[in-house]
Short mmCIF file of C-alpha atoms in Angstrom, two decimals:
data_model
loop_
_atom_site.label_atom_id
_atom_site.label_comp_id
_atom_site.label_asym_id
_atom_site.label_seq_id
_atom_site.Cartn_x
_atom_site.Cartn_y
_atom_site.Cartn_z
CA MET I 186 0.23 -0.86 -3.88
CA GLU I 187 -3.02 -2.68 -4.80
CA TYR I 188 -6.66 -2.33 -4.16
CA ARG I 189 -7.88 -2.80 -0.38
CA PRO I 190 -10.80 -3.92 0.66
CA LEU I 191 -14.16 -2.44 -0.28
CA LYS I 192 -12.35 -0.23 -2.39
CA ARG I 193 -14.08 -1.68 -5.57
CA PRO I 194 -17.58 -1.01 -4.20
CA ALA I 195 -16.58 2.59 -2.89
CA VAL I 196 -14.99 3.97 -5.82
CA SER I 197 -15.57 7.96 -5.80
CA THR I 198 -16.67 9.20 -8.53
CA PHE I 199 -13.35 10.63 -9.23
CA ALA I 200 -11.66 7.54 -9.94
CA ALA I 201 -14.32 6.71 -11.66
CA VAL I 202 -14.37 9.40 -14.16
CA ALA I 203 -10.14 8.85 -14.53
CA THR I 204 -10.46 4.61 -15.11
CA ILE I 205 -12.46 6.47 -18.21
CA GLY I 206 -10.07 8.73 -18.65
CA LEU I 207 -6.78 6.39 -18.02
CA MET I 208 -8.48 4.20 -21.53
CA ALA I 209 -8.18 7.39 -23.27
CA GLY I 210 -4.51 7.45 -21.59
CA CYS I 211 -5.26 9.93 -19.22
CA SER I 212 -7.96 12.00 -17.03
CA VAL I 213 -8.03 16.15 -16.47
CA VAL I 214 -8.60 15.50 -12.10
CA GLY I 215 -10.97 17.83 -10.87
CA GLY I 216 -13.10 19.29 -12.82
CA GLU I 217 -13.04 21.14 -16.14
CA LYS I 218 -9.00 21.79 -17.76
CA PRO I 219 -8.65 25.58 -17.55
CA SER I 220 -6.29 27.40 -20.15
CA GLY I 221 -3.92 28.09 -17.79
CA GLU I 222 -0.83 26.06 -15.97
CA SER I 223 -1.05 22.57 -15.20
CA ILE I 224 0.99 19.73 -14.51
CA THR I 225 0.45 15.82 -14.81
CA LEU I 226 0.66 13.78 -11.75
CA VAL I 227 1.89 10.46 -12.40
CA THR I 228 0.43 7.35 -10.01
CA HIS I 229 -0.85 4.26 -9.80
CA ASP I 230 -3.39 2.54 -10.55
CA SER I 231 -4.94 3.04 -7.26
CA PHE I 232 -4.81 6.51 -6.78
CA ALA I 233 -8.39 7.90 -5.74
CA MET I 234 -9.33 11.90 -4.33
CA SER I 235 -12.32 13.47 -4.18
CA GLU I 236 -13.03 15.99 -6.47
CA GLU I 237 -13.62 18.65 -4.24
CA VAL I 238 -9.93 18.28 -2.91
CA MET I 239 -8.39 17.89 -6.51
CA GLN I 240 -10.63 21.10 -7.24
CA ALA I 241 -9.33 22.85 -4.59
CA PHE I 242 -5.76 22.65 -5.38
CA THR I 243 -6.46 24.50 -9.12
CA ASP I 244 -8.93 27.00 -7.19
CA GLU I 245 -5.81 27.41 -4.78
CA THR I 246 -3.31 27.35 -7.29
CA GLY I 247 -4.28 28.17 -10.68
CA ILE I 248 -2.89 24.85 -12.36
CA SER I 249 -4.73 22.65 -13.35
CA VAL I 250 -3.93 18.50 -12.93
CA THR I 251 -4.32 16.14 -15.38
CA GLN I 252 -3.41 12.84 -14.36
CA VAL I 253 -1.66 9.26 -16.04
CA ALA I 254 -1.76 6.05 -14.27
CA PRO I 255 0.55 3.19 -16.03
CA GLY I 256 -0.26 0.43 -13.77
CA ASP I 257 0.26 -0.64 -10.08
CA GLY I 258 3.14 0.00 -7.74
CA GLY I 259 5.69 -1.92 -9.24
CA ALA I 260 4.65 -0.79 -13.39
CA LEU I 261 5.20 2.77 -12.06
CA VAL I 262 8.52 2.84 -10.31
CA ASN I 263 9.00 0.56 -13.50
CA GLN I 264 7.53 3.34 -16.38
CA LEU I 265 9.14 5.98 -14.23
CA VAL I 266 12.76 4.25 -15.45
CA LEU I 267 11.67 3.20 -19.05
CA THR I 268 10.67 7.13 -19.66
CA LYS I 269 13.56 9.03 -18.04
CA ASP I 270 14.74 11.15 -20.91
CA SER I 271 11.20 11.33 -22.04
CA PRO I 272 9.35 12.28 -18.27
CA LEU I 273 5.69 11.02 -18.61
CA GLY I 274 4.74 14.29 -16.43
CA ASP I 275 5.71 16.38 -13.86
CA VAL I 276 5.10 15.01 -10.10
CA VAL I 277 4.52 11.04 -8.92
CA TYR I 278 2.53 10.08 -6.35
CA GLY I 279 2.92 6.50 -5.07
CA VAL I 280 6.16 5.38 -4.67
CA SER I 281 6.48 2.42 -2.79
CA ASP I 282 9.26 1.89 0.38
CA SER I 283 9.54 -1.31 -1.78
CA PHE I 284 10.59 0.20 -4.74
CA ALA I 285 11.88 3.66 -4.33
CA SER I 286 15.54 3.11 -3.92
CA ARG I 287 14.93 1.60 -7.56
CA GLY I 288 13.87 4.78 -9.04
CA VAL I 289 16.81 6.53 -6.56
CA ASP I 290 19.47 4.88 -8.31
CA GLU I 291 17.60 5.03 -12.22
CA GLY I 292 18.27 8.89 -11.30
CA VAL I 293 14.19 9.83 -12.47
CA PHE I 294 13.20 12.32 -9.39
CA ALA I 295 14.65 16.16 -9.51
CA PRO I 296 14.96 17.44 -5.43
CA TYR I 297 12.71 18.74 -3.25
CA THR I 298 11.86 19.73 -0.37
CA SER I 299 8.78 20.74 1.48
CA PRO I 300 7.77 23.63 3.92
CA ASN I 301 5.14 21.52 4.54
CA LEU I 302 6.72 18.31 5.76
CA PRO I 303 5.11 17.17 9.42
CA ALA I 304 7.85 15.81 12.22
CA SER I 305 6.03 12.72 11.59
CA ALA I 306 6.85 12.19 7.80
CA GLU I 307 10.53 13.19 8.52
CA PRO I 308 11.89 9.28 10.02
CA TYR I 309 10.50 8.15 6.45
CA LEU I 310 12.34 10.50 4.30
CA VAL I 311 14.85 9.31 1.23
CA GLY I 312 17.49 12.19 1.02
CA ASP I 313 15.70 14.69 -0.82
CA LEU I 314 14.00 13.45 -3.17
CA LEU I 315 11.06 11.71 -2.41
CA THR I 316 8.89 13.02 0.58
CA PRO I 317 6.53 10.44 2.44
CA ILE I 318 2.74 10.89 2.03
CA ASP I 319 0.93 7.71 3.56
CA ALA I 320 1.18 4.91 5.23
CA SER I 321 -0.50 1.52 5.52
CA ASP I 322 0.51 -1.22 7.64
CA VAL I 323 0.74 -5.31 5.40
CA CYS I 324 -0.98 -7.39 8.18
CA MET I 325 -2.44 -11.19 8.15
CA ASN I 326 -6.60 -10.54 8.71
CA VAL I 327 -8.22 -13.09 10.19
CA ASP I 328 -12.04 -13.89 9.49
CA LEU I 329 -13.18 -13.60 13.34
CA ASP I 330 -16.93 -15.52 12.52
CA TRP I 331 -14.89 -18.50 10.98
CA PHE I 332 -13.07 -19.38 13.65
CA ALA I 333 -15.74 -18.17 16.23
CA ASP I 334 -18.70 -20.91 14.80
CA ARG I 335 -15.54 -23.45 15.06
CA GLY I 336 -14.94 -23.16 18.86
CA ILE I 337 -10.87 -22.31 17.41
CA THR I 338 -8.92 -19.60 18.81
CA PRO I 339 -7.61 -17.23 16.12
CA PRO I 340 -3.49 -17.21 15.32
CA GLU I 341 -1.96 -14.21 16.66
CA THR I 342 1.39 -14.30 15.77
CA LEU I 343 3.28 -15.18 12.61
CA GLU I 344 4.85 -18.77 14.15
CA ASP I 345 1.11 -19.05 15.09
CA LEU I 346 0.77 -19.41 10.70
CA THR I 347 2.93 -22.29 11.04
CA LYS I 348 1.27 -24.50 13.37
CA PRO I 349 -1.11 -27.12 12.83
CA GLU I 350 -3.96 -26.03 14.34
CA TYR I 351 -4.03 -23.27 10.78
CA ALA I 352 -2.93 -26.27 7.89
CA ASN I 353 -4.22 -24.92 5.41
CA GLN I 354 -6.30 -22.06 6.28
CA THR I 355 -4.09 -19.44 4.88
CA VAL I 356 -3.95 -17.33 1.74
CA LEU I 357 -0.66 -15.21 0.58
CA MET I 358 0.32 -13.15 -2.41
CA ASN I 359 4.01 -14.03 -4.82
CA PRO I 360 6.09 -11.21 -3.86
CA ALA I 361 7.50 -11.52 -7.15
CA THR I 362 3.66 -10.05 -8.54
CA SER I 363 2.67 -8.61 -5.53
CA SER I 364 4.00 -5.31 -3.70
CA VAL I 365 1.78 -6.04 -1.02
CA GLY I 366 3.33 -10.11 -1.23
CA LEU I 367 6.69 -8.10 -1.12
CA SER I 368 6.29 -6.50 2.19
CA PHE I 369 5.44 -9.83 3.67
CA LEU I 370 8.54 -11.14 2.74
CA VAL I 371 9.97 -8.07 3.84
CA THR I 372 7.90 -8.48 7.14
CA THR I 373 9.83 -12.38 7.91
CA ILE I 374 13.18 -11.18 6.82
CA ALA I 375 12.68 -7.99 9.24
CA ALA I 376 11.51 -10.69 11.48
CA PHE I 377 13.90 -14.05 11.30
CA GLY I 378 16.81 -12.30 9.58
CA ASP I 379 19.10 -13.69 6.46
CA GLU I 380 19.43 -16.73 7.80
CA GLY I 381 16.17 -17.41 9.19
CA TRP I 382 13.66 -17.02 6.74
CA PRO I 383 13.98 -19.39 4.22
CA ASP I 384 13.75 -22.00 7.10
CA TYR I 385 10.47 -20.42 8.05
CA TRP I 386 8.62 -19.87 4.46
CA GLN I 387 9.59 -23.50 4.01
CA ARG I 388 7.57 -23.82 7.20
CA LEU I 389 4.68 -22.14 5.81
CA ARG I 390 4.51 -24.14 2.54
CA GLU I 391 3.99 -27.55 4.82
CA ASN I 392 1.53 -26.12 6.68
CA GLY I 393 -0.33 -26.20 3.26
CA VAL I 394 -0.13 -21.86 2.78
CA SER I 395 -1.27 -21.13 -0.56
CA VAL I 396 0.32 -17.95 -2.64
CA VAL I 397 -1.83 -16.59 -5.52
CA ASP I 398 -0.53 -13.71 -7.06
CA GLY I 399 -2.19 -10.43 -5.88
CA TRP I 400 -3.80 -8.94 -3.84
CA SER I 401 -7.37 -8.94 -5.47
CA ASP I 402 -7.76 -12.79 -5.97
CA ALA I 403 -6.04 -13.48 -1.91
CA TYR I 404 -9.31 -11.03 -0.70
CA TYR I 405 -12.30 -11.71 -3.11
CA VAL I 406 -11.34 -14.91 -4.07
CA ASP I 407 -10.47 -16.90 -1.51
CA PHE I 408 -10.70 -15.37 1.84
CA THR I 409 -14.01 -16.54 3.59
CA ALA I 410 -14.97 -13.29 5.14
CA ALA I 411 -15.36 -11.19 1.38
CA GLY I 412 -18.97 -13.78 0.89
CA GLU I 413 -17.77 -15.14 -2.78
CA GLY I 414 -17.50 -18.49 -1.29
CA GLY I 415 -13.67 -17.90 -0.26
CA GLU I 416 -11.50 -21.32 2.37
CA ARG I 417 -9.10 -19.99 4.04
CA PRO I 418 -10.60 -17.96 6.69
CA ILE I 419 -6.29 -15.75 7.13
CA VAL I 420 -5.48 -13.90 4.21
CA LEU I 421 -2.74 -10.85 4.29
CA SER I 422 -4.36 -7.76 3.84
CA TYR I 423 -3.56 -4.50 5.74
CA SER I 424 -4.68 -3.48 9.26
CA SER I 425 -7.20 -0.96 8.10
CA SER I 426 -9.00 -3.77 6.53
CA PRO I 427 -11.17 -3.98 9.06
CA PRO I 428 -13.38 -1.36 9.29
CA TYR I 429 -15.33 -2.24 5.86
CA THR I 430 -16.26 -5.26 7.01
CA ILE I 431 -18.38 -3.43 9.77
CA ALA I 432 -21.51 -5.26 9.37
CA ASP I 433 -24.65 -3.92 10.80
CA ASP I 434 -24.33 -4.51 14.32
CA GLY I 435 -21.43 -2.34 14.12
CA LYS I 436 -19.04 -4.99 14.46
CA ALA I 437 -16.43 -5.72 12.26
CA SER I 438 -15.93 -9.82 10.95
CA THR I 439 -12.28 -9.42 11.17
CA ALA I 440 -9.26 -8.65 12.67
CA ALA I 441 -5.70 -7.24 11.70
CA LEU I 442 -2.99 -9.87 13.90
CA LEU I 443 -0.69 -6.72 14.82
CA GLU I 444 1.83 -9.08 15.68
CA THR I 445 2.59 -9.68 11.58
CA CYS I 446 2.52 -6.00 10.43
CA SER I 447 5.30 -4.29 8.74
CA ARG I 448 4.49 -0.62 7.26
CA GLN I 449 4.40 0.01 3.58
CA ILE I 450 5.27 4.05 3.46
CA GLU I 451 4.34 5.69 -0.52
CA TYR I 452 6.60 9.27 -1.70
CA ALA I 453 5.55 11.65 -4.28
CA GLY I 454 8.46 13.39 -5.83
CA VAL I 455 9.10 15.63 -8.38
CA ILE I 456 9.95 13.88 -12.05
CA LYS I 457 13.18 15.00 -13.05
CA GLY I 458 12.28 16.75 -16.23
CA ALA I 459 9.73 18.13 -15.70
CA THR I 460 7.73 20.17 -17.58
CA ASN I 461 6.85 22.09 -14.75
CA PRO I 462 9.08 21.31 -11.74
CA GLU I 463 7.47 24.23 -9.93
CA GLY I 464 4.17 23.57 -10.19
CA ALA I 465 4.86 20.23 -9.14
CA GLN I 466 6.70 21.59 -5.74
CA LYS I 467 2.88 23.26 -5.29
CA PHE I 468 1.45 19.41 -5.50
CA ILE I 469 3.45 18.03 -3.22
CA ASP I 470 2.75 20.64 -0.62
CA PHE I 471 -0.95 20.07 -1.20
CA MET I 472 -1.16 16.58 -0.84
CA LEU I 473 1.26 17.22 3.01
CA SER I 474 -2.13 19.81 3.35
CA GLU I 475 -4.32 18.95 6.45
CA ARG I 476 -7.63 18.65 3.93
CA PHE I 477 -5.99 16.40 1.59
CA GLN I 478 -3.94 14.26 4.80
CA ALA I 479 -7.37 13.71 6.30
CA GLN I 480 -9.42 12.09 3.01
CA LEU I 481 -6.12 9.47 2.47
CA PRO I 482 -7.76 6.82 5.03
CA GLU I 483 -11.58 7.53 3.52
CA GLN I 484 -10.63 7.44 0.23
CA MET I 485 -7.22 4.91 -0.16
CA PHE I 486 -7.65 3.58 3.33
CA VAL I 487 -4.29 4.06 4.04
CA TYR I 488 -3.19 6.29 7.00
CA PRO I 489 -1.54 10.23 6.57
CA ILE I 490 1.68 10.39 7.20
CA ASN I 491 0.65 13.32 9.39
CA THR I 492 -0.27 11.44 12.35
CA GLU I 493 -2.00 14.94 13.93
CA VAL I 494 -4.14 14.73 11.80
CA ALA I 495 -7.54 13.18 13.11
CA LEU I 496 -8.29 9.28 11.16
CA PRO I 497 -12.37 8.54 11.11
CA GLU I 498 -13.91 7.41 13.95
CA ASP I 499 -14.66 3.35 12.50
CA TRP I 500 -10.46 3.62 12.06
CA GLU I 501 -9.38 3.88 16.07
CA LYS I 502 -11.89 1.23 16.94
CA PHE I 503 -10.71 -1.15 14.15
CA ALA I 504 -8.42 -0.35 12.52
CA PRO I 505 -5.50 0.35 15.69
CA ARG I 506 -1.61 0.06 14.54
CA PRO I 507 1.11 -2.11 15.27
CA THR I 508 2.55 -0.73 17.37
CA ASP I 509 5.84 -1.87 16.86
CA PRO I 510 6.18 -3.38 12.68
CA PHE I 511 8.73 -4.58 11.14
CA TYR I 512 10.81 -2.38 9.21
CA LEU I 513 13.44 -2.63 6.32
CA SER I 514 14.41 0.67 4.71
CA PRO I 515 14.40 1.35 0.91
CA GLU I 516 18.02 1.33 1.10
CA GLN I 517 18.01 -2.23 2.58
CA ILE I 518 15.57 -3.52 0.68
CA ASP I 519 16.83 -2.42 -2.55
CA SER I 520 19.92 -4.33 -1.72
CA GLY I 521 18.45 -7.68 -1.03
CA ARG I 522 15.51 -7.47 -2.84
CA THR I 523 15.87 -8.82 -6.18
CA GLU I 524 18.10 -12.33 -4.40
CA TRP I 525 15.12 -12.92 -1.92
CA ILE I 526 12.69 -12.40 -4.73
CA GLU I 527 14.61 -15.23 -6.66
CA GLN I 528 15.20 -17.48 -3.54
CA TRP I 529 12.15 -17.46 -2.45
CA THR I 530 10.74 -18.49 -6.27
CA SER I 531 13.18 -21.61 -5.66
CA LEU I 532 12.31 -22.40 -2.08
CA MET I 533 8.06 -21.95 -3.03
CA ILE I 534 7.25 -22.00 -6.74
CA ASP I 535 8.03 -26.11 -8.38
#
């Protein structure tokens, strides 16, 4: 997972503290570290949660939390694999479905099923090794003002992106270097099948699509709605991105194309060989609590896996979820990921 719109300026106090701590390798989450029981939480570097919520876990259990963040979602799993004989911590959060099977196959997780698991999480279970915590939908976003100023109707579908009227307007991410980019590659495979997706990408290329390494470059540098002089009004981002472009008039200047989305799930798991496996299990239970789940939209801009938890009011208006997103299981992604990326690279990178 990578940064999402407005995360940079909206970074929480905790995140700022964590960033400083990571410069020294790790950080204590939620205030001073007590002298009693503790766990180490291994996350991606986009993790953010309020100090109040993290302190609540320590207050309720007596367990302090230290965070270690080795990188983005892909780097997180790679580090878990590389250190499986000397684990980085007790519990991991932020394993995406794109990379989950790699960690499972390498045996880095210990079994655990939380009693707090909501029914809405059950379709996304990966055996008893990983617990779904949140969901997001990777979708194309458009700059509504850019299209309105030129009297052009914005695209709606994946096919629309290959039409001449949208030539040289789209920026995407490399699936070899970006988990968001990998999600879009999965989207096209789910939409066009194993035989059809290369032709679709060839048509995107012929229509002038731009590919960059990461989400931040695409959104903040190339996207016209970011206010940084970008020249492309169509960008790969999230269905939850538009609320963060709400202007003083109360309207969002961007919108997600809900027919272009794929669902991305983030998991937590007890790390095999954990020093404090019971504490790790308690933290997974806590992440499924309403208190933690309710802060996911504002802190990390993802949807709670518990669909009974209320979303912020502006999310309901400006970040509706796609009703039928594309989806491939972690097993399907694992069986094809390496070959897909190699094939995509051969097709798209000169």
